[in-house]
Amino acid sequence: MQESEDPLSALITEGEDPLSALVTLVIENYQRYSRGPYRVKDALQKAKQADGSSVERILVEKSPTAWYAYIAAHKTKTLDRGPEGRVELSRLLDHLGNQPMHRQHEFVNQLAAAMESIDANTSPQSAKRRRIATEDNTVAPVQPTSITRNADTCLTNVEPSVTEQIPALVTSRDVYVGAPLEPAEELFHDQFWDSVERTQSKEQPGVLLADISMIFQEGYIREHFGCQMEIGIAKEKVADLAFQYFGVKLEDKDGVRSICYPGGGKIEPDPSIKLRACHRDLSGIFRGVLHEGAHTSPIYQREKVERRNRTDGVSMTISNQAKEGAKITVFLGEWRASAIKKKFYG
């Protein structure tokens, strides 16, 4: 079908590229968000595992903030009711999905450049915060912005309040992917550090990063659990860590990973399952500010008051494929999470 026959033509200014119109609507939608879309962690994991030529995969590697704006647009598309322009946004997203690969990649480049321009105009220090630091081997972070919360969420006074003007405190729109090896190593004890997966830097060929992601999300999760760090675990270490920290025995047979249930039964993840109730003593796993961050998360503090023997502040997601690694999620208090973010990304 020729472009002139596209039913979207009536929605677009004469002569305007539909992809440019979509970029505009995606950004407008992103700027309306006061809270991040739910299940962003699942969306991030899916994007990282998507086909290398897909819009989601390219966006998350090229510009995490542009990827975030893109999934926020898709979230708006699914709403029964939404802001003005939702119908146009939905139709243009469908239009994008029907375009050839080179046109989809044009959209990715336009959106990434537009979001970078917005970041650059948000703060005088944004260039420093957004840069790819070749000396530290970091990936490009998302521009931090101000936060509107009124008080800290911890149950005890172990975290400074937001009103104390935490430096470089980041908001729900921040997703950071990859961490430089040297500062990351300082946060883990040796045995656990050897279990952390290494990944290739997309911006610097030949440079390895730790498979660590940080997500700063507003809303219920952040208020009741904390900021999130996701740690990729090498496939050969999954069984040992599952047993050591969660008391769960795994079995790999014919490429399929199962959980061995007491009494002889087995549970096969479909396609994945999350292990919770980690040992509360995290001193043999984390060090320094990461250890402090795990202890000062809202969920860990609440469990302390409730005198729990185990914590849901650390969980492990495993798949049914023995060839795949795992993800350990750690909830962190805001102050320490921000300190780690600064250590990794400046």
C-alpha positions as a LaTeX table, in Angstrom:
\begin{tabular}{lrrr}
\hline
Residue & $x$ (\AA) & $y$ (\AA) & $z$ (\AA) \\
\hline
Met1 & 0.00 & 0.00 & 0.00 \\
Gln2 & 1.34 & 3.38 & $-0.92$ \\
Glu3 & 1.92 & 5.97 & 1.80 \\
Ser4 & $-0.71$ & 8.31 & 0.29 \\
Glu5 & $-3.36$ & 5.59 & 0.77 \\
Asp6 & $-2.60$ & 5.19 & 4.47 \\
Pro7 & $-5.76$ & 5.97 & 6.51 \\
Leu8 & $-3.57$ & 7.81 & 8.98 \\
Ser9 & $-2.88$ & 10.54 & 6.47 \\
Ala10 & $-5.81$ & 12.60 & 7.76 \\
Leu11 & $-4.24$ & 12.60 & 11.22 \\
Ile12 & $-0.90$ & 13.94 & 10.07 \\
Thr13 & 0.09 & 17.39 & 8.97 \\
Glu14 & 0.45 & 17.51 & 5.21 \\
Gly15 & 3.97 & 16.62 & 4.23 \\
Glu16 & 4.89 & 15.31 & 7.71 \\
Asp17 & 6.54 & 11.90 & 7.97 \\
Pro18 & 4.29 & 9.52 & 9.98 \\
Leu19 & 7.34 & 8.38 & 11.93 \\
Ser20 & 8.13 & 11.95 & 12.95 \\
Ala21 & 4.52 & 12.39 & 14.02 \\
Leu22 & 4.81 & 9.22 & 16.12 \\
Val23 & 7.99 & 10.49 & 17.78 \\
Thr24 & 6.15 & 13.67 & 18.76 \\
Leu25 & 3.21 & 11.75 & 20.26 \\
Val26 & 5.47 & 9.30 & 22.11 \\
Ile27 & 7.34 & 12.17 & 23.74 \\
Glu28 & 4.14 & 14.01 & 24.65 \\
Asn29 & 2.79 & 10.83 & 26.23 \\
Tyr30 & 6.05 & 10.26 & 28.12 \\
Gln31 & 5.99 & 13.77 & 29.55 \\
Arg32 & 2.46 & 13.22 & 30.89 \\
Tyr33 & 3.52 & 10.24 & 32.97 \\
Ser34 & 3.76 & 11.03 & 36.68 \\
Arg35 & 4.14 & 7.33 & 37.47 \\
Gly36 & 5.92 & 4.71 & 35.44 \\
Pro37 & 3.96 & 1.97 & 33.68 \\
Tyr38 & 3.66 & $-1.19$ & 35.76 \\
Arg39 & 5.71 & $-4.35$ & 35.10 \\
Val40 & 8.54 & $-2.33$ & 33.63 \\
Lys41 & 10.99 & $-4.94$ & 34.91 \\
Asp42 & 9.32 & $-7.70$ & 32.89 \\
Ala43 & 9.23 & $-5.45$ & 29.83 \\
Leu44 & 12.94 & $-4.70$ & 30.23 \\
Gln45 & 13.81 & $-8.39$ & 30.43 \\
Lys46 & 11.73 & $-9.17$ & 27.35 \\
Ala47 & 13.33 & $-6.30$ & 25.43 \\
Lys48 & 16.83 & $-7.54$ & 26.27 \\
Gln49 & 15.90 & $-11.03$ & 25.03 \\
Ala50 & 14.05 & $-9.88$ & 21.92 \\
Asp51 & 15.30 & $-10.35$ & 18.37 \\
Gly52 & 18.35 & $-8.20$ & 17.71 \\
Ser53 & 16.60 & $-6.32$ & 14.90 \\
Ser54 & 13.41 & $-5.55$ & 16.85 \\
Val55 & 12.47 & $-2.00$ & 17.84 \\
Glu56 & 12.42 & $-2.91$ & 21.54 \\
Arg57 & 15.88 & $-4.51$ & 21.52 \\
Ile58 & 17.51 & $-1.71$ & 19.55 \\
Leu59 & 15.90 & 0.99 & 21.70 \\
Val60 & 16.91 & $-0.52$ & 25.04 \\
Glu61 & 20.50 & $-0.82$ & 23.82 \\
Lys62 & 20.63 & 2.57 & 22.14 \\
Ser63 & 18.73 & 4.71 & 24.64 \\
Pro64 & 17.06 & 3.31 & 27.79 \\
Thr65 & 15.03 & 6.49 & 28.23 \\
Ala66 & 13.73 & 6.27 & 24.65 \\
Trp67 & 12.82 & 2.63 & 25.26 \\
Tyr68 & 10.96 & 3.66 & 28.40 \\
Ala69 & 9.00 & 6.29 & 26.47 \\
Tyr70 & 8.16 & 3.67 & 23.83 \\
Ile71 & 6.74 & 1.11 & 26.29 \\
Ala72 & 4.83 & 3.91 & 28.04 \\
Ala73 & 3.22 & 4.67 & 24.68 \\
His74 & 2.21 & 1.04 & 24.27 \\
Lys75 & 0.76 & 1.08 & 27.79 \\
Thr76 & $-1.33$ & 4.12 & 26.88 \\
Lys77 & $-2.45$ & 2.34 & 23.72 \\
Thr78 & $-4.02$ & $-0.48$ & 25.76 \\
Leu79 & $-6.14$ & 1.84 & 27.91 \\
Asp80 & $-9.88$ & 2.03 & 27.33 \\
Arg81 & $-9.65$ & 5.72 & 28.04 \\
Gly82 & $-6.66$ & 7.93 & 27.76 \\
Pro83 & $-5.31$ & 11.40 & 27.15 \\
Glu84 & $-6.04$ & 13.42 & 24.05 \\
Gly85 & $-4.14$ & 11.95 & 21.13 \\
Arg86 & $-4.37$ & 8.34 & 22.35 \\
Val87 & $-6.22$ & 7.23 & 19.20 \\
Glu88 & $-3.62$ & 8.82 & 16.94 \\
Leu89 & $-0.85$ & 7.33 & 19.04 \\
Ser90 & $-2.38$ & 3.87 & 18.80 \\
Arg91 & $-2.82$ & 4.05 & 15.03 \\
Leu92 & 0.68 & 5.33 & 14.44 \\
Leu93 & 2.14 & 2.54 & 16.58 \\
Asp94 & 0.24 & 0.01 & 14.47 \\
His95 & 1.50 & 1.81 & 11.37 \\
Leu96 & 5.08 & 1.47 & 12.63 \\
Gly97 & 4.66 & $-2.28$ & 13.09 \\
Asn98 & 3.78 & $-2.65$ & 9.41 \\
Gln99 & 6.80 & $-0.73$ & 8.15 \\
Pro100 & 9.92 & $-2.33$ & 6.66 \\
Met101 & 12.91 & $-2.80$ & 8.92 \\
His102 & 14.82 & 0.24 & 7.70 \\
Arg103 & 11.85 & 2.50 & 8.45 \\
Gln104 & 11.51 & 1.08 & 11.96 \\
His105 & 15.19 & 1.77 & 12.52 \\
Glu106 & 14.69 & 5.34 & 11.32 \\
Phe107 & 12.04 & 5.73 & 14.03 \\
Val108 & 14.45 & 4.36 & 16.65 \\
Asn109 & 17.11 & 6.88 & 15.67 \\
Gln110 & 14.65 & 9.78 & 15.63 \\
Leu111 & 13.19 & 8.93 & 19.04 \\
Ala112 & 16.60 & 8.37 & 20.63 \\
Ala113 & 17.88 & 11.69 & 19.28 \\
Ala114 & 14.75 & 13.52 & 20.44 \\
Met115 & 14.96 & 12.08 & 23.96 \\
Glu116 & 18.64 & 12.94 & 24.13 \\
Ser117 & 17.81 & 16.52 & 23.19 \\
Ile118 & 15.18 & 16.66 & 25.95 \\
Asp119 & 17.66 & 15.29 & 28.48 \\
Ala120 & 20.27 & 17.82 & 27.42 \\
Asn121 & 17.87 & 20.71 & 28.02 \\
Thr122 & 16.66 & 19.46 & 31.39 \\
Ser123 & 19.72 & 20.24 & 33.50 \\
Pro124 & 23.06 & 22.01 & 33.02 \\
Gln125 & 24.80 & 18.85 & 34.20 \\
Ser126 & 22.89 & 16.55 & 31.89 \\
Ala127 & 25.73 & 16.12 & 29.42 \\
Lys128 & 27.91 & 14.77 & 32.20 \\
Arg129 & 25.15 & 12.46 & 33.42 \\
Arg130 & 24.34 & 11.16 & 29.93 \\
Arg131 & 27.82 & 10.64 & 28.63 \\
Ile132 & 29.31 & 7.28 & 27.82 \\
Ala133 & 32.38 & 7.38 & 30.03 \\
Thr134 & 35.10 & 5.60 & 28.12 \\
Glu135 & 37.45 & 5.62 & 31.09 \\
Asp136 & 34.91 & 3.94 & 33.39 \\
Asn137 & 33.41 & 1.66 & 30.71 \\
Thr138 & 29.86 & 2.70 & 31.55 \\
Val139 & 26.78 & 2.65 & 29.41 \\
Ala140 & 24.73 & 5.74 & 28.75 \\
Pro141 & 22.49 & 6.50 & 31.71 \\
Val142 & 19.12 & 8.21 & 31.73 \\
Gln143 & 18.87 & 11.84 & 32.77 \\
Pro144 & 17.80 & 12.17 & 36.42 \\
Thr145 & 15.05 & 14.65 & 37.15 \\
Ser146 & 13.47 & 16.00 & 40.33 \\
Ile147 & 11.27 & 13.90 & 42.57 \\
Thr148 & 8.00 & 14.91 & 44.22 \\
Arg149 & 7.74 & 12.47 & 47.11 \\
Asn150 & 7.23 & 14.03 & 50.53 \\
Ala151 & 8.85 & 11.55 & 52.88 \\
Asp152 & 11.06 & 8.50 & 53.04 \\
Thr153 & 9.37 & 5.14 & 52.98 \\
Cys154 & 11.51 & 3.24 & 55.47 \\
Leu155 & 9.92 & 2.30 & 58.79 \\
Thr156 & 12.99 & 3.29 & 60.75 \\
Asn157 & 15.14 & 6.35 & 60.39 \\
Val158 & 17.93 & 4.67 & 58.45 \\
Glu159 & 17.49 & 6.62 & 55.20 \\
Pro160 & 17.72 & 10.42 & 54.83 \\
Ser161 & 14.40 & 11.98 & 53.89 \\
Val162 & 13.80 & 13.26 & 50.38 \\
Thr163 & 13.57 & 16.77 & 51.77 \\
Glu164 & 17.29 & 16.60 & 52.56 \\
Gln165 & 17.96 & 17.08 & 48.82 \\
Ile166 & 19.62 & 13.81 & 47.98 \\
Pro167 & 22.20 & 14.57 & 45.27 \\
Ala168 & 21.37 & 13.21 & 41.82 \\
Leu169 & 18.28 & 11.42 & 43.10 \\
Val170 & 16.58 & 9.79 & 40.13 \\
Thr171 & 12.96 & 9.21 & 39.24 \\
Ser172 & 10.69 & 6.54 & 37.87 \\
Arg173 & 11.80 & 7.12 & 34.29 \\
Asp174 & 15.37 & 5.96 & 34.94 \\
Val175 & 16.50 & 2.55 & 33.69 \\
Tyr176 & 20.23 & 1.80 & 33.69 \\
Val177 & 21.61 & $-1.26$ & 31.89 \\
Gly178 & 25.11 & $-2.64$ & 32.46 \\
Ala179 & 27.70 & $-1.70$ & 35.08 \\
Pro180 & 31.48 & $-1.16$ & 34.85 \\
Leu181 & 33.37 & $-4.11$ & 36.30 \\
Glu182 & 35.75 & $-2.36$ & 38.70 \\
Pro183 & 33.22 & $-0.43$ & 40.83 \\
Ala184 & 30.72 & $-3.29$ & 40.59 \\
Glu185 & 33.22 & $-5.80$ & 41.98 \\
Glu186 & 33.54 & $-3.73$ & 45.16 \\
Leu187 & 29.88 & $-4.39$ & 46.00 \\
Phe188 & 30.01 & $-8.21$ & 46.06 \\
His189 & 31.86 & $-10.90$ & 47.97 \\
Asp190 & 34.21 & $-12.99$ & 45.86 \\
Gln191 & 32.08 & $-16.13$ & 45.49 \\
Phe192 & 29.00 & $-14.22$ & 44.42 \\
Trp193 & 30.98 & $-11.88$ & 42.15 \\
Asp194 & 32.27 & $-14.89$ & 40.22 \\
Ser195 & 28.64 & $-15.85$ & 39.58 \\
Val196 & 27.69 & $-12.52$ & 37.99 \\
Glu197 & 27.32 & $-12.72$ & 34.21 \\
Arg198 & 29.52 & $-10.53$ & 32.00 \\
Thr199 & 28.14 & $-8.91$ & 28.87 \\
Gln200 & 29.68 & $-7.09$ & 25.92 \\
Ser201 & 29.34 & $-3.32$ & 25.82 \\
Lys202 & 27.32 & $-2.25$ & 22.78 \\
Glu203 & 29.02 & 1.14 & 22.64 \\
Gln204 & 32.60 & $-0.11$ & 23.14 \\
Pro205 & 33.38 & $-3.38$ & 21.36 \\
Gly206 & 35.67 & $-5.60$ & 23.38 \\
Val207 & 34.75 & $-4.01$ & 26.72 \\
Leu208 & 32.99 & $-6.21$ & 29.26 \\
Leu209 & 30.31 & $-5.02$ & 31.66 \\
Ala210 & 28.65 & $-6.69$ & 34.62 \\
Asp211 & 25.10 & $-7.80$ & 33.77 \\
Ile212 & 23.54 & $-5.43$ & 36.30 \\
Ser213 & 20.51 & $-3.22$ & 35.74 \\
Met214 & 19.05 & $-0.55$ & 38.01 \\
Ile215 & 15.43 & 0.57 & 37.87 \\
Phe216 & 14.13 & 3.64 & 39.70 \\
Gln217 & 10.37 & 3.43 & 39.53 \\
Glu218 & 7.70 & 5.51 & 41.25 \\
Gly219 & 4.55 & 4.05 & 42.74 \\
Tyr220 & 3.65 & 1.11 & 44.92 \\
Ile221 & 6.73 & $-1.01$ & 44.26 \\
Arg222 & 9.20 & 1.72 & 45.16 \\
Glu223 & 7.24 & 2.87 & 48.21 \\
His224 & 6.69 & $-0.58$ & 49.69 \\
Phe225 & 9.72 & $-2.50$ & 48.44 \\
Gly226 & 12.39 & $-0.07$ & 47.20 \\
Cys227 & 14.47 & 0.74 & 44.14 \\
Gln228 & 15.52 & $-2.30$ & 42.14 \\
Met229 & 18.81 & $-3.85$ & 41.08 \\
Glu230 & 18.75 & $-6.85$ & 38.75 \\
Ile231 & 21.84 & $-9.06$ & 38.62 \\
Gly232 & 22.39 & $-11.57$ & 35.82 \\
Ile233 & 23.71 & $-14.94$ & 37.04 \\
Ala234 & 25.79 & $-17.27$ & 34.86 \\
Lys235 & 23.94 & $-20.47$ & 33.95 \\
Glu236 & 26.50 & $-22.77$ & 35.60 \\
Lys237 & 26.06 & $-20.97$ & 38.94 \\
Val238 & 22.25 & $-20.98$ & 39.10 \\
Ala239 & 21.80 & $-24.29$ & 40.95 \\
Asp240 & 24.42 & $-23.51$ & 43.60 \\
Leu241 & 23.01 & $-20.07$ & 44.41 \\
Ala242 & 19.41 & $-21.32$ & 44.48 \\
Phe243 & 20.33 & $-23.89$ & 47.12 \\
Gln244 & 22.73 & $-21.70$ & 49.09 \\
Tyr245 & 20.47 & $-18.66$ & 49.46 \\
Phe246 & 16.94 & $-20.06$ & 49.07 \\
Gly247 & 17.31 & $-23.69$ & 50.11 \\
Val248 & 15.90 & $-24.84$ & 46.77 \\
Lys249 & 17.41 & $-27.80$ & 44.92 \\
Leu250 & 17.43 & $-27.65$ & 41.11 \\
Glu251 & 17.89 & $-30.43$ & 38.59 \\
Asp252 & 18.93 & $-30.15$ & 34.95 \\
Lys253 & 17.91 & $-33.01$ & 32.67 \\
Asp254 & 17.90 & $-33.04$ & 28.87 \\
Gly255 & 18.27 & $-29.27$ & 28.86 \\
Val256 & 15.25 & $-28.73$ & 31.12 \\
Arg257 & 15.64 & $-27.17$ & 34.56 \\
Ser258 & 13.28 & $-28.32$ & 37.32 \\
Ile259 & 12.79 & $-27.66$ & 41.03 \\
Cys260 & 13.05 & $-30.81$ & 43.14 \\
Tyr261 & 10.21 & $-30.93$ & 45.64 \\
Pro262 & 10.68 & $-32.74$ & 48.98 \\
Gly263 & 9.15 & $-36.19$ & 48.62 \\
Gly264 & 10.26 & $-36.76$ & 45.05 \\
Gly265 & 8.10 & $-34.51$ & 42.92 \\
Lys266 & 9.38 & $-31.87$ & 40.52 \\
Ile267 & 8.20 & $-28.43$ & 39.52 \\
Glu268 & 9.01 & $-27.21$ & 36.03 \\
Pro269 & 9.00 & $-23.42$ & 35.60 \\
Asp270 & 6.55 & $-22.33$ & 32.88 \\
Pro271 & 8.46 & $-20.61$ & 31.45 \\
Ser272 & 10.00 & $-19.11$ & 34.61 \\
Ile273 & 9.46 & $-19.01$ & 38.36 \\
Lys274 & 10.59 & $-16.63$ & 41.09 \\
Leu275 & 12.22 & $-17.88$ & 44.28 \\
Arg276 & 11.60 & $-15.73$ & 47.35 \\
Ala277 & 12.40 & $-15.92$ & 51.09 \\
Cys278 & 16.17 & $-15.51$ & 50.89 \\
His279 & 18.30 & $-15.81$ & 54.03 \\
Arg280 & 18.20 & $-12.47$ & 55.88 \\
Asp281 & 21.95 & $-12.56$ & 56.53 \\
Leu282 & 23.25 & $-10.93$ & 53.35 \\
Ser283 & 26.76 & $-10.28$ & 54.65 \\
Gly284 & 28.19 & $-13.16$ & 52.62 \\
Ile285 & 26.69 & $-11.83$ & 49.38 \\
Phe286 & 26.88 & $-8.04$ & 49.30 \\
Arg287 & 29.42 & $-5.54$ & 50.56 \\
Gly288 & 29.61 & $-1.83$ & 51.25 \\
Val289 & 26.85 & 0.44 & 50.03 \\
Leu290 & 24.98 & $-2.44$ & 48.33 \\
His291 & 24.80 & $-4.35$ & 51.63 \\
Glu292 & 23.58 & $-1.19$ & 53.35 \\
Gly293 & 21.08 & $-0.57$ & 50.56 \\
Ala294 & 19.53 & $-4.03$ & 50.90 \\
His295 & 19.21 & $-3.54$ & 54.67 \\
Thr296 & 17.57 & $-0.12$ & 54.30 \\
Ser297 & 14.96 & $-1.09$ & 51.73 \\
Pro298 & 11.34 & $-0.64$ & 52.87 \\
Ile299 & 10.60 & $-4.37$ & 52.55 \\
Tyr300 & 13.65 & $-5.41$ & 54.60 \\
Gln301 & 12.87 & $-2.88$ & 57.32 \\
Arg302 & 9.24 & $-3.97$ & 57.48 \\
Glu303 & 10.30 & $-7.61$ & 57.82 \\
Lys304 & 12.67 & $-6.60$ & 60.60 \\
Val305 & 9.80 & $-5.07$ & 62.58 \\
Glu306 & 7.75 & $-8.23$ & 61.92 \\
Arg307 & 10.74 & $-10.37$ & 63.10 \\
Arg308 & 10.86 & $-12.40$ & 59.90 \\
Asn309 & 13.60 & $-15.01$ & 59.54 \\
Arg310 & 13.82 & $-14.63$ & 55.77 \\
Thr311 & 13.45 & $-11.74$ & 53.36 \\
Asp312 & 11.53 & $-11.12$ & 50.16 \\
Gly313 & 13.88 & $-8.21$ & 49.52 \\
Val314 & 16.08 & $-10.58$ & 47.50 \\
Ser315 & 14.52 & $-12.91$ & 44.93 \\
Met316 & 15.75 & $-15.11$ & 42.09 \\
Thr317 & 13.99 & $-15.68$ & 38.76 \\
Ile318 & 14.90 & $-18.90$ & 36.96 \\
Ser319 & 13.66 & $-20.35$ & 33.67 \\
Asn320 & 13.02 & $-23.93$ & 32.64 \\
Gln321 & 15.93 & $-23.79$ & 30.17 \\
Ala322 & 19.21 & $-25.08$ & 31.58 \\
Lys323 & 21.10 & $-23.11$ & 28.93 \\
Glu324 & 19.85 & $-19.83$ & 30.40 \\
Gly325 & 21.13 & $-17.95$ & 33.41 \\
Ala326 & 19.02 & $-16.40$ & 36.16 \\
Lys327 & 18.18 & $-12.96$ & 37.51 \\
Ile328 & 18.55 & $-11.96$ & 41.15 \\
Thr329 & 16.50 & $-8.91$ & 42.11 \\
Val330 & 17.53 & $-6.84$ & 45.13 \\
Phe331 & 15.39 & $-4.07$ & 46.59 \\
Leu332 & 17.36 & $-1.07$ & 47.86 \\
Gly333 & 16.75 & 2.02 & 49.95 \\
Glu334 & 16.71 & 5.22 & 47.87 \\
Trp335 & 19.79 & 6.88 & 49.35 \\
Arg336 & 22.08 & 3.90 & 48.83 \\
Ala337 & 20.57 & 3.13 & 45.43 \\
Ser338 & 21.36 & 6.69 & 44.35 \\
Ala339 & 24.91 & 6.32 & 45.66 \\
Ile340 & 25.39 & 3.14 & 43.62 \\
Lys341 & 23.94 & 4.83 & 40.54 \\
Lys342 & 26.43 & 7.66 & 40.94 \\
Lys343 & 29.30 & 5.18 & 41.39 \\
Phe344 & 28.36 & 3.32 & 38.21 \\
Tyr345 & 27.20 & 6.12 & 35.92 \\
Gly346 & 28.41 & 9.42 & 37.35 \\
\hline
\end{tabular}
